Tab-separated table of C-alpha atoms and ligand atoms in Angstrom:
chain	number	residue	atom	x	y	z
A	1	MET	CA	0.000	0.000	0.000
A	2	ILE	CA	0.908	3.648	-0.196
A	3	PHE	CA	0.808	6.014	2.795
A	4	VAL	CA	-0.559	9.501	2.085
A	5	THR	CA	-0.413	12.328	4.627
A	6	GLY	CA	-2.813	15.267	4.352
A	7	GLY	CA	-5.147	13.219	2.167
A	8	ALA	CA	-8.283	15.033	3.349
A	9	GLY	CA	-7.064	18.409	2.060
A	10	PHE	CA	-7.521	19.888	-1.401
A	11	ILE	CA	-4.713	18.224	-3.349
A	12	GLY	CA	-4.373	15.176	-1.089
A	13	SER	CA	-8.042	14.209	-1.449
A	14	ASN	CA	-7.918	14.689	-5.222
A	15	PHE	CA	-4.806	12.495	-5.238
A	16	VAL	CA	-6.427	9.714	-3.181
A	17	LEU	CA	-9.592	9.769	-5.321
A	18	ASP	CA	-7.587	9.658	-8.558
A	19	TRP	CA	-5.264	6.955	-7.224
A	20	LEU	CA	-8.103	4.613	-6.275
A	21	ALA	CA	-9.917	5.335	-9.536
A	22	GLN	CA	-6.880	4.012	-11.403
A	23	SER	CA	-5.426	1.353	-9.135
A	24	ASP	CA	-6.460	-1.210	-6.562
A	25	GLU	CA	-3.395	-0.547	-4.424
A	26	PRO	CA	-4.753	0.512	-0.993
A	27	VAL	CA	-4.134	3.914	0.568
A	28	LEU	CA	-3.394	4.620	4.216
A	29	ASN	CA	-4.471	8.235	4.723
A	30	LEU	CA	-3.235	10.152	7.793
A	31	ASP	CA	-4.740	13.602	8.265
A	32	LYS	CA	-5.080	15.817	11.321
A	33	LEU	CA	-8.351	17.273	9.991
A	34	THR	CA	-7.456	20.893	10.606
A	35	TYR	CA	-9.917	23.490	9.282
A	36	ALA	CA	-8.561	22.570	5.802
A	37	GLY	CA	-9.096	18.826	6.093
A	38	ASN	CA	-12.522	17.596	5.104
A	39	LEU	CA	-13.744	14.012	5.049
A	40	HIS	CA	-16.620	15.049	2.782
A	41	ASN	CA	-13.983	15.289	0.029
A	42	LEU	CA	-13.594	11.518	0.382
A	43	ALA	CA	-17.288	10.655	0.690
A	44	GLY	CA	-17.077	8.760	-2.604
A	45	LEU	CA	-14.809	6.230	-0.863
A	46	SER	CA	-17.173	5.476	1.987
A	47	GLY	CA	-17.224	1.708	2.543
A	48	ASP	CA	-14.266	1.197	0.195
A	49	ALA	CA	-11.871	-1.202	1.944
A	50	ARG	CA	-8.938	0.100	-0.141
A	51	HIS	CA	-9.050	3.415	1.768
A	52	HIS	CA	-7.913	3.373	5.374
A	53	PHE	CA	-8.299	6.757	7.093
A	54	VAL	CA	-6.587	7.695	10.365
A	55	GLN	CA	-7.040	11.049	12.066
A	56	GLY	CA	-3.683	12.141	13.469
A	57	ASP	CA	-0.684	14.447	13.290
A	58	ILE	CA	2.475	13.934	11.209
A	59	GLY	CA	4.268	15.284	14.288
A	60	ASP	CA	3.119	12.327	16.419
A	61	SER	CA	6.150	10.007	16.389
A	62	ASP	CA	4.477	7.137	18.259
A	63	LEU	CA	1.495	7.112	15.931
A	64	LEU	CA	3.765	7.190	12.875
A	65	ALA	CA	5.874	4.286	14.156
A	66	ALA	CA	2.747	2.207	14.820
A	67	LEU	CA	1.211	2.972	11.412
A	68	LEU	CA	4.424	2.106	9.581
A	69	ARG	CA	4.874	-1.106	11.585
A	70	ASP	CA	1.274	-2.241	11.071
A	71	HIS	CA	0.725	-1.231	7.425
A	72	ARG	CA	4.237	-1.575	5.925
A	73	PRO	CA	3.719	0.873	3.022
A	74	ARG	CA	5.967	0.787	-0.047
A	75	ALA	CA	5.873	4.582	-0.357
A	76	ILE	CA	4.985	7.717	1.607
A	77	LEU	CA	3.578	10.819	-0.082
A	78	ASN	CA	3.698	13.856	2.167
A	79	PHE	CA	0.927	16.339	1.344
A	80	ALA	CA	0.237	17.380	4.956
A	81	ALA	CA	0.943	21.061	5.541
A	82	GLU	CA	-0.408	24.378	6.593
A	83	SER	CA	-0.840	25.849	3.128
A	84	HIS	CA	-2.351	29.344	3.169
A	85	VAL	CA	0.032	32.306	2.850
A	86	ASP	CA	-2.358	34.825	4.445
A	87	ARG	CA	-2.830	32.587	7.488
A	88	SER	CA	0.962	32.265	7.800
A	89	ILE	CA	1.150	36.066	7.993
A	90	HIS	CA	-1.472	36.219	10.754
A	91	GLY	CA	-0.126	33.214	12.693
A	92	PRO	CA	3.137	31.543	11.626
A	93	GLU	CA	3.453	29.133	14.576
A	94	ASP	CA	1.291	26.332	13.104
A	95	PHE	CA	3.346	26.511	9.910
A	96	ILE	CA	6.576	25.950	11.820
A	97	GLN	CA	5.051	23.077	13.803
A	98	THR	CA	3.520	21.158	10.909
A	99	ASN	CA	5.653	22.072	7.922
A	100	ILE	CA	9.029	21.931	9.659
A	101	VAL	CA	8.744	19.963	12.905
A	102	GLY	CA	6.055	17.650	11.468
A	103	THR	CA	8.085	16.886	8.346
A	104	PHE	CA	11.149	16.254	10.523
A	105	ARG	CA	9.228	13.777	12.717
A	106	LEU	CA	7.848	12.062	9.652
A	107	LEU	CA	11.337	11.764	8.166
A	108	GLU	CA	12.667	10.304	11.419
A	109	ALA	CA	9.885	7.721	11.608
A	110	VAL	CA	10.337	6.803	7.960
A	111	ARG	CA	14.117	6.529	8.355
A	112	ALA	CA	13.705	4.043	11.217
A	113	TYR	CA	11.150	2.056	9.179
A	114	TRP	CA	13.232	2.081	6.000
A	115	ASN	CA	16.390	1.027	7.883
A	116	GLN	CA	14.808	-2.251	8.884
A	117	LEU	CA	13.471	-3.062	5.405
A	118	GLU	CA	15.478	-5.541	3.385
A	119	GLY	CA	16.115	-6.457	-0.238
A	120	LYS	CA	13.627	-5.257	-2.844
A	121	ALA	CA	11.309	-3.704	-0.244
A	122	LYS	CA	14.188	-1.449	0.783
A	123	THR	CA	15.433	-0.580	-2.714
A	124	ASP	CA	11.957	0.079	-4.068
A	125	PHE	CA	10.806	2.234	-1.128
A	126	ARG	CA	10.114	5.941	-1.853
A	127	PHE	CA	9.443	9.076	0.221
A	128	LEU	CA	7.821	11.715	-2.003
A	129	HIS	CA	7.621	15.217	-0.565
A	130	VAL	CA	5.036	17.546	-2.107
A	131	SER	CA	6.292	21.120	-2.153
A	132	THR	CA	5.681	24.450	-3.811
A	133	ASP	CA	7.171	26.903	-6.291
A	134	GLU	CA	6.945	29.589	-3.575
A	135	VAL	CA	10.275	28.386	-2.109
A	136	TYR	CA	11.998	30.109	-5.056
A	137	GLY	CA	10.692	33.566	-4.125
A	138	SER	CA	9.437	36.142	-6.591
A	139	LEU	CA	10.282	36.774	-10.265
A	140	ALA	CA	10.517	40.093	-12.097
A	141	LYS	CA	8.397	40.476	-15.236
A	142	ASP	CA	11.019	39.286	-17.726
A	143	ASP	CA	12.936	36.775	-15.576
A	144	PRO	CA	13.062	33.207	-16.857
A	145	ALA	CA	10.685	30.786	-15.135
A	146	PHE	CA	11.848	28.837	-12.059
A	147	ALA	CA	14.014	25.849	-12.953
A	148	GLU	CA	14.974	23.249	-10.323
A	149	THR	CA	18.375	24.952	-10.031
A	150	HIS	CA	16.887	28.322	-9.029
A	151	ARG	CA	18.121	29.432	-5.616
A	152	TYR	CA	15.737	29.262	-2.671
A	153	GLU	CA	14.497	32.741	-1.658
A	154	PRO	CA	11.274	32.204	0.323
A	155	ASN	CA	9.480	35.395	1.330
A	156	SER	CA	6.539	34.399	3.561
A	157	PRO	CA	6.427	32.339	6.738
A	158	TYR	CA	4.575	29.708	4.663
A	159	SER	CA	7.190	29.505	1.917
A	160	ALA	CA	10.060	29.659	4.427
A	161	SER	CA	8.565	26.712	6.319
A	162	LYS	CA	8.135	24.738	3.084
A	163	ALA	CA	11.714	25.604	2.084
A	164	ALA	CA	12.940	24.310	5.440
A	165	SER	CA	11.033	21.057	4.921
A	166	ASP	CA	12.539	20.668	1.434
A	167	HIS	CA	16.027	21.108	2.909
A	168	LEU	CA	15.348	18.451	5.545
A	169	VAL	CA	14.159	16.023	2.886
A	170	ARG	CA	17.259	16.714	0.826
A	171	ALA	CA	19.500	16.255	3.869
A	172	TYR	CA	17.924	12.889	4.736
A	173	HIS	CA	18.834	11.660	1.271
A	174	HIS	CA	22.341	13.091	1.330
A	175	THR	CA	23.174	12.013	4.889
A	176	TYR	CA	21.185	8.810	5.438
A	177	GLY	CA	20.536	7.675	1.881
A	178	LEU	CA	16.755	7.850	2.356
A	179	PRO	CA	15.188	7.345	-1.115
A	180	VAL	CA	13.436	10.695	-1.508
A	181	LEU	CA	11.774	12.590	-4.341
A	182	THR	CA	10.636	16.230	-4.122
A	183	THR	CA	8.103	18.015	-6.305
A	184	ASN	CA	7.710	21.797	-6.459
A	185	CYS	CA	4.412	22.754	-8.039
A	186	SER	CA	2.756	26.003	-9.063
A	187	ASN	CA	-0.747	27.160	-8.024
A	188	ASN	CA	-3.391	24.452	-8.240
A	189	TYR	CA	-7.119	24.885	-8.784
A	190	GLY	CA	-10.057	22.513	-9.151
A	191	PRO	CA	-12.660	20.591	-7.089
A	192	TYR	CA	-12.511	20.586	-3.261
A	193	HIS	CA	-10.376	23.775	-3.157
A	194	PHE	CA	-11.029	25.482	0.174
A	195	PRO	CA	-12.662	28.907	-0.406
A	196	GLU	CA	-9.942	30.863	1.368
A	197	LYS	CA	-7.807	30.607	-1.808
A	198	LEU	CA	-8.247	32.975	-4.754
A	199	ILE	CA	-10.266	30.972	-7.288
A	200	PRO	CA	-12.806	29.235	-5.004
A	201	LEU	CA	-13.160	32.410	-2.909
A	202	MET	CA	-14.080	34.390	-6.023
A	203	ILE	CA	-16.640	31.783	-7.093
A	204	VAL	CA	-18.382	31.503	-3.727
A	205	ASN	CA	-18.312	35.257	-3.033
A	206	ALA	CA	-19.658	36.043	-6.493
A	207	LEU	CA	-22.582	33.647	-6.048
A	208	ALA	CA	-23.272	35.032	-2.565
A	209	GLY	CA	-23.384	38.609	-3.891
A	210	LYS	CA	-20.320	39.558	-1.832
A	211	PRO	CA	-17.298	41.687	-2.843
A	212	LEU	CA	-14.548	39.977	-4.867
A	213	PRO	CA	-11.443	41.059	-2.896
A	214	VAL	CA	-8.420	41.706	-5.138
A	215	TYR	CA	-5.174	42.514	-3.306
A	216	GLY	CA	-3.121	45.524	-4.449
A	217	ASP	CA	-3.265	46.237	-8.190
A	218	GLY	CA	-4.271	42.666	-9.106
A	219	GLN	CA	-1.292	42.418	-11.463
A	220	GLN	CA	0.529	39.704	-9.503
A	221	ILE	CA	1.130	36.682	-11.690
A	222	ARG	CA	0.578	33.041	-10.747
A	223	ASP	CA	1.078	29.949	-12.914
A	224	TRP	CA	-2.059	27.809	-12.734
A	225	LEU	CA	-2.336	24.021	-12.934
A	226	TYR	CA	-5.513	21.930	-12.766
A	227	VAL	CA	-5.269	19.743	-9.656
A	228	GLN	CA	-5.684	16.428	-11.488
A	229	ASP	CA	-2.657	17.322	-13.616
A	230	HIS	CA	-0.667	17.853	-10.429
A	231	CYS	CA	-1.838	14.421	-9.242
A	232	SER	CA	-0.808	12.741	-12.503
A	233	ALA	CA	2.620	14.400	-12.269
A	234	ILE	CA	3.087	13.103	-8.723
A	235	ARG	CA	2.139	9.587	-9.802
A	236	ARG	CA	4.676	9.809	-12.622
A	237	VAL	CA	7.452	11.061	-10.315
A	238	LEU	CA	6.685	8.290	-7.841
A	239	GLU	CA	6.876	5.758	-10.633
A	240	ALA	CA	9.952	6.940	-12.493
A	241	GLY	CA	11.636	9.857	-10.674
A	242	GLN	CA	15.368	9.630	-9.966
A	243	LEU	CA	16.196	9.319	-6.275
A	244	GLY	CA	17.221	12.572	-4.608
A	245	GLU	CA	15.961	14.652	-7.558
A	246	THR	CA	13.466	17.484	-7.479
A	247	TYR	CA	10.884	18.043	-10.229
A	248	ASN	CA	9.134	21.320	-10.933
A	249	ILE	CA	5.494	20.886	-11.965
A	250	GLY	CA	3.474	23.537	-13.759
A	251	GLY	CA	0.996	24.145	-16.517
A	252	TRP	CA	2.683	26.940	-18.514
A	253	ASN	CA	-0.310	29.096	-17.577
A	254	GLU	CA	0.901	32.423	-16.235
A	255	LYS	CA	-1.954	34.835	-15.580
A	256	PRO	CA	-2.360	38.082	-13.618
A	257	ASN	CA	-4.801	37.717	-10.733
A	258	ILE	CA	-7.237	40.252	-12.153
A	259	GLU	CA	-7.509	38.196	-15.343
A	260	ILE	CA	-8.351	35.115	-13.261
A	261	VAL	CA	-11.086	37.023	-11.450
A	262	GLN	CA	-12.487	38.386	-14.708
A	263	THR	CA	-12.493	34.895	-16.232
A	264	VAL	CA	-14.416	33.513	-13.241
A	265	CYS	CA	-16.919	36.378	-13.577
A	266	ALA	CA	-17.364	35.764	-17.315
A	267	LEU	CA	-17.982	32.041	-16.766
A	268	LEU	CA	-20.509	32.739	-14.024
A	269	ASP	CA	-22.181	35.395	-16.198
A	270	ALA	CA	-22.727	32.675	-18.796
A	271	LEU	CA	-23.513	29.705	-16.536
A	272	ARG	CA	-25.431	31.356	-13.667
A	273	PRO	CA	-26.302	34.964	-14.665
A	274	ARG	CA	-27.045	37.453	-11.892
A	275	ALA	CA	-30.731	38.052	-11.274
A	276	ASP	CA	-30.324	41.778	-12.125
A	277	GLY	CA	-28.658	40.960	-15.466
A	278	ASN	CA	-25.452	42.794	-14.555
A	279	SER	CA	-21.995	41.195	-14.632
A	280	TYR	CA	-20.359	39.701	-11.552
A	281	ARG	CA	-17.447	42.040	-12.422
A	282	GLU	CA	-19.368	44.762	-10.612
A	283	GLN	CA	-18.484	42.971	-7.364
A	284	ILE	CA	-14.689	43.324	-7.877
A	285	THR	CA	-13.169	45.364	-5.018
A	286	TYR	CA	-9.497	46.335	-4.719
A	287	LEU	CA	-8.084	45.979	-1.194
A	288	SER	CA	-4.752	46.810	0.419
A	289	ASP	CA	-2.042	44.373	-0.558
A	290	ARG	CA	-0.783	41.206	1.132
A	291	PRO	CA	2.376	42.099	3.110
A	292	GLY	CA	5.493	40.874	1.287
A	293	HIS	CA	3.344	39.822	-1.675
A	294	ASP	CA	5.366	37.892	-4.285
A	295	ARG	CA	4.901	39.570	-7.657
A	296	ARG	CA	5.291	36.680	-10.061
A	297	TYR	CA	5.681	32.897	-10.048
A	298	ALA	CA	6.353	30.875	-13.184
A	299	ILE	CA	7.407	27.247	-13.438
A	300	ASP	CA	9.737	25.825	-16.051
A	301	ALA	CA	8.280	22.313	-16.282
A	302	GLY	CA	10.830	21.246	-18.926
A	303	LYS	CA	12.664	18.694	-16.754
A	304	ILE	CA	9.632	16.566	-15.885
A	305	GLU	CA	8.523	16.670	-19.509
A	306	ARG	CA	11.959	15.740	-20.920
A	307	GLU	CA	12.923	13.131	-18.333
A	308	LEU	CA	9.592	11.600	-17.352
A	309	GLY	CA	7.403	12.427	-20.343
A	310	TRP	CA	4.771	14.228	-18.231
A	311	LYS	CA	2.589	17.005	-19.647
A	312	PRO	CA	-0.632	18.531	-18.317
A	313	ALA	CA	-3.854	17.292	-19.893
A	314	GLU	CA	-5.934	20.426	-19.237
A	315	THR	CA	-5.553	23.908	-20.641
A	316	PHE	CA	-6.511	26.770	-18.338
A	317	GLU	CA	-9.679	27.284	-20.375
A	318	THR	CA	-10.890	23.690	-19.935
A	319	GLY	CA	-9.765	23.447	-16.304
A	320	ILE	CA	-11.352	26.674	-15.105
A	321	ARG	CA	-14.660	25.861	-16.805
A	322	LYS	CA	-14.751	22.442	-15.096
A	323	THR	CA	-13.895	24.093	-11.791
A	324	VAL	CA	-16.614	26.752	-11.929
A	325	GLN	CA	-19.107	24.084	-12.979
A	326	TRP	CA	-18.023	21.855	-10.058
A	327	TYR	CA	-18.752	24.650	-7.544
A	328	LEU	CA	-22.124	25.297	-9.174
A	329	ASN	CA	-22.941	21.586	-8.927
A	330	ASN	CA	-21.827	21.219	-5.287
A	331	PRO	CA	-23.490	23.918	-3.148
A	332	ALA	CA	-23.794	21.479	-0.196
A	333	TRP	CA	-20.006	21.013	-0.105
A	334	VAL	CA	-19.493	24.792	-0.142
A	335	GLU	CA	-22.026	25.322	2.613
A	336	GLY	CA	-20.391	22.565	4.670
A	337	VAL	CA	-16.972	24.217	4.708
A	338	GLN	CA	-18.299	27.678	5.555
A	339	SER	CA	-18.437	26.980	9.292
A	340	GLY	CA	-18.112	29.449	12.161
A	341	ALA	CA	-14.317	29.062	12.004
A	342	TYR	CA	-14.403	29.971	8.307
A	343	ARG	CA	-16.431	33.106	9.004
A	344	ASP	CA	-13.956	34.078	11.760
A	345	TRP	CA	-11.099	33.785	9.258
A	346	VAL	CA	-12.885	35.946	6.685
A	347	GLN	CA	-13.330	38.588	9.377
A	348	THR	CA	-9.644	38.348	10.467
A	349	ASN	CA	-8.229	38.598	6.959
A	350	TYR	CA	-10.522	41.052	5.221
A	351	ALA	CA	-12.104	43.361	7.796
A	352	GLY	CA	-8.914	45.361	8.447
A	353	ARG	CA	-7.953	45.923	4.787
A	354	ALA	CA	-8.421	49.362	3.245
A	355	GLN	CA	-10.364	49.558	-0.022
B	401	NAD	P1	-4.692	22.046	2.233
B	401	NAD	O1	-4.468	23.100	3.232
B	401	NAD	O2	-5.939	22.041	1.411
B	401	NAD	O3	-4.617	20.599	2.906
B	401	NAD	C1	-3.639	20.277	3.869
B	401	NAD	C2	-4.099	19.007	4.579
B	401	NAD	O4	-3.097	18.663	5.552
B	401	NAD	C3	-5.416	19.176	5.340
B	401	NAD	O5	-6.252	18.073	5.109
B	401	NAD	C4	-4.984	19.230	6.803
B	401	NAD	O6	-5.957	18.724	7.693
B	401	NAD	C5	-3.739	18.361	6.780
B	401	NAD	N1	-2.809	18.669	7.872
B	401	NAD	C6	-2.400	19.897	8.283
B	401	NAD	N2	-1.543	19.764	9.321
B	401	NAD	C7	-1.390	18.429	9.535
B	401	NAD	C8	-0.622	17.672	10.445
B	401	NAD	N3	0.159	18.263	11.347
B	401	NAD	N4	-0.698	16.327	10.387
B	401	NAD	C9	-1.520	15.710	9.485
B	401	NAD	N5	-2.269	16.388	8.603
B	401	NAD	C10	-2.205	17.727	8.620
B	401	NAD	O7	-3.417	22.089	1.280
B	401	NAD	P2	-3.271	21.712	-0.255
B	401	NAD	O8	-3.533	22.917	-1.069
B	401	NAD	O9	-3.988	20.466	-0.527
B	401	NAD	O10	-1.696	21.432	-0.323
B	401	NAD	C11	-1.169	20.133	-0.127
B	401	NAD	C12	0.343	20.194	-0.263
B	401	NAD	O11	0.693	20.670	-1.542
B	401	NAD	C13	0.993	21.146	0.740
B	401	NAD	O12	2.186	20.567	1.165
B	401	NAD	C14	1.270	22.398	-0.074
B	401	NAD	O13	2.388	23.077	0.431
B	401	NAD	C15	1.534	21.817	-1.433
B	401	NAD	N6	1.225	22.663	-2.591
B	401	NAD	C16	-0.001	23.274	-2.695
B	401	NAD	C17	-0.281	24.018	-3.832
B	401	NAD	C18	-1.619	24.686	-4.024
B	401	NAD	O14	-1.778	25.462	-4.980
B	401	NAD	N7	-2.619	24.428	-3.202
B	401	NAD	C19	0.677	24.157	-4.838
B	401	NAD	C20	1.918	23.537	-4.669
B	401	NAD	C21	2.174	22.780	-3.558
B	402	DAU	O1	2.322	28.703	-5.803
B	402	DAU	C1	1.870	27.606	-5.067
B	402	DAU	C2	1.115	28.088	-3.866
B	402	DAU	O2	-0.127	28.584	-4.334
B	402	DAU	C3	0.906	27.019	-2.812
B	402	DAU	O3	2.156	26.626	-2.294
B	402	DAU	C4	0.023	27.536	-1.673
B	402	DAU	O4	-0.238	26.494	-0.749
B	402	DAU	C5	-1.270	28.023	-2.280
B	402	DAU	O5	-2.107	28.561	-1.272
B	402	DAU	C6	-1.005	29.077	-3.350
B	402	DAU	O6	-0.476	30.275	-2.757
B	402	DAU	P1	-0.938	31.731	-3.254
B	402	DAU	O7	-0.657	32.707	-2.188
B	402	DAU	O8	-0.405	32.006	-4.622
B	402	DAU	O9	-2.521	31.442	-3.405
B	402	DAU	P2	-3.807	32.304	-3.030
B	402	DAU	O10	-4.964	31.610	-3.660
B	402	DAU	O11	-3.871	32.602	-1.584
B	402	DAU	O12	-3.561	33.658	-3.797
B	402	DAU	C7	-3.366	33.680	-5.197
B	402	DAU	C8	-3.119	35.117	-5.601
B	402	DAU	O13	-4.335	35.853	-5.410
B	402	DAU	C9	-2.069	35.815	-4.757
B	402	DAU	O14	-1.327	36.694	-5.579
B	402	DAU	C10	-2.878	36.602	-3.731
B	402	DAU	C11	-4.138	36.944	-4.495
B	402	DAU	N1	-5.361	37.037	-3.669
B	402	DAU	C12	-5.658	36.021	-2.818
B	402	DAU	C13	-6.775	36.073	-2.020
B	402	DAU	C14	-7.084	34.945	-1.051
B	402	DAU	C15	-6.207	38.135	-3.782
B	402	DAU	O15	-5.943	39.049	-4.589
B	402	DAU	N2	-7.311	38.190	-2.998
B	402	DAU	C16	-7.633	37.215	-2.104
B	402	DAU	O16	-8.664	37.343	-1.397
């Protein structure tokens, strides 16, 4: 079996669903179920014996040792993290605990487990660490896209904590020979994306008649990848990646934020027009900027394409249409994640920003 951490979050749950749609190899899924973890994402697997869910923390060494001993996975995929940049600005502590200390504890538990494996089980074992392009910092307008050789220049508590975890993973390979793989991916979007992040926030706010909050001038650039393409890239790296290597994953889809928001509005105008006949664009509101806001990310996904033959299946146009349609088709999921804690966060992040 494979052992997935953070498999009730946005990307992790998409990964688990895709994995079990394509393979009968069971999944052990360890997730703390923070505000971002949601078992409703995995409702389609209810009663499926191939999915074994455990609520727990990647920082819990005893739990990790017991799970590894009892389930004897052939690979670990580490998705578990605190993932939202704005939350890391308001409260960095959880990011240090999970992304750095948690990854360290996981590496220690896996090292002890891997050390006692023998023969093919030991040589075939893999630890795949899921990371982000944000570790590379920010690009100027005409800079080349991030290659794997780009220096690490993280700018937020979130990206600094992910950078630290990447360094630990690298060090466990270099020092102990642990068979690791690291992926650094650009911005994902798609089903089950928690509506604190740009694209789902814009969809749910638009439908609720609320302002569409754009930070600063809206000209920051992100490089967008449909989540199932990220999942297929991870499967490919797990299958064929070279030990100790890192692979950048991206969709060659650089877009300024304001263009993303306008695209979401145009799709909603067509698919679910406002009752008054006006465009959702009227709801766009410019707010004061995110502190330390990275101006541009762009991924050079040439290595994974050349060496592993991976390419995204979706264009931005097909992926964003599917995404908007998914949110329109799943109002119960949206309502379910908008708990009291969610409303508190919206108040914390947006109430103090100047228009
Ligand atoms: P998410 O916030 O939606 O999900 C994170 C999951 O991890 C949640 O289910 C949460 O409950 C769980 N978790 C948090 N702390 C934990 C802990 N201590 N122990 C066990 N589980 C814990 O995040 P996501 O967007 O799905 O991101 C998944 C991974 O991919 C992260 O490592 C993130 O850095 C990386 N990544 C995300 C993106 C993106 O655009 N979302 C892009 C590149 C890389
Ligand atoms: O690049 C990969 C990263 O992408 C991942 O590592 C992170 O886990 C993931 O959250 C994402 O980080 P971003 O900060 O790029 O994503 P977010 O959706 O928060 O913001 C995208 C852009 O939109 C960013 O420039 C900030 C802007 N934004 C965001 C929000 C929430 C707004 O203008 N208004 C908003 O309300």
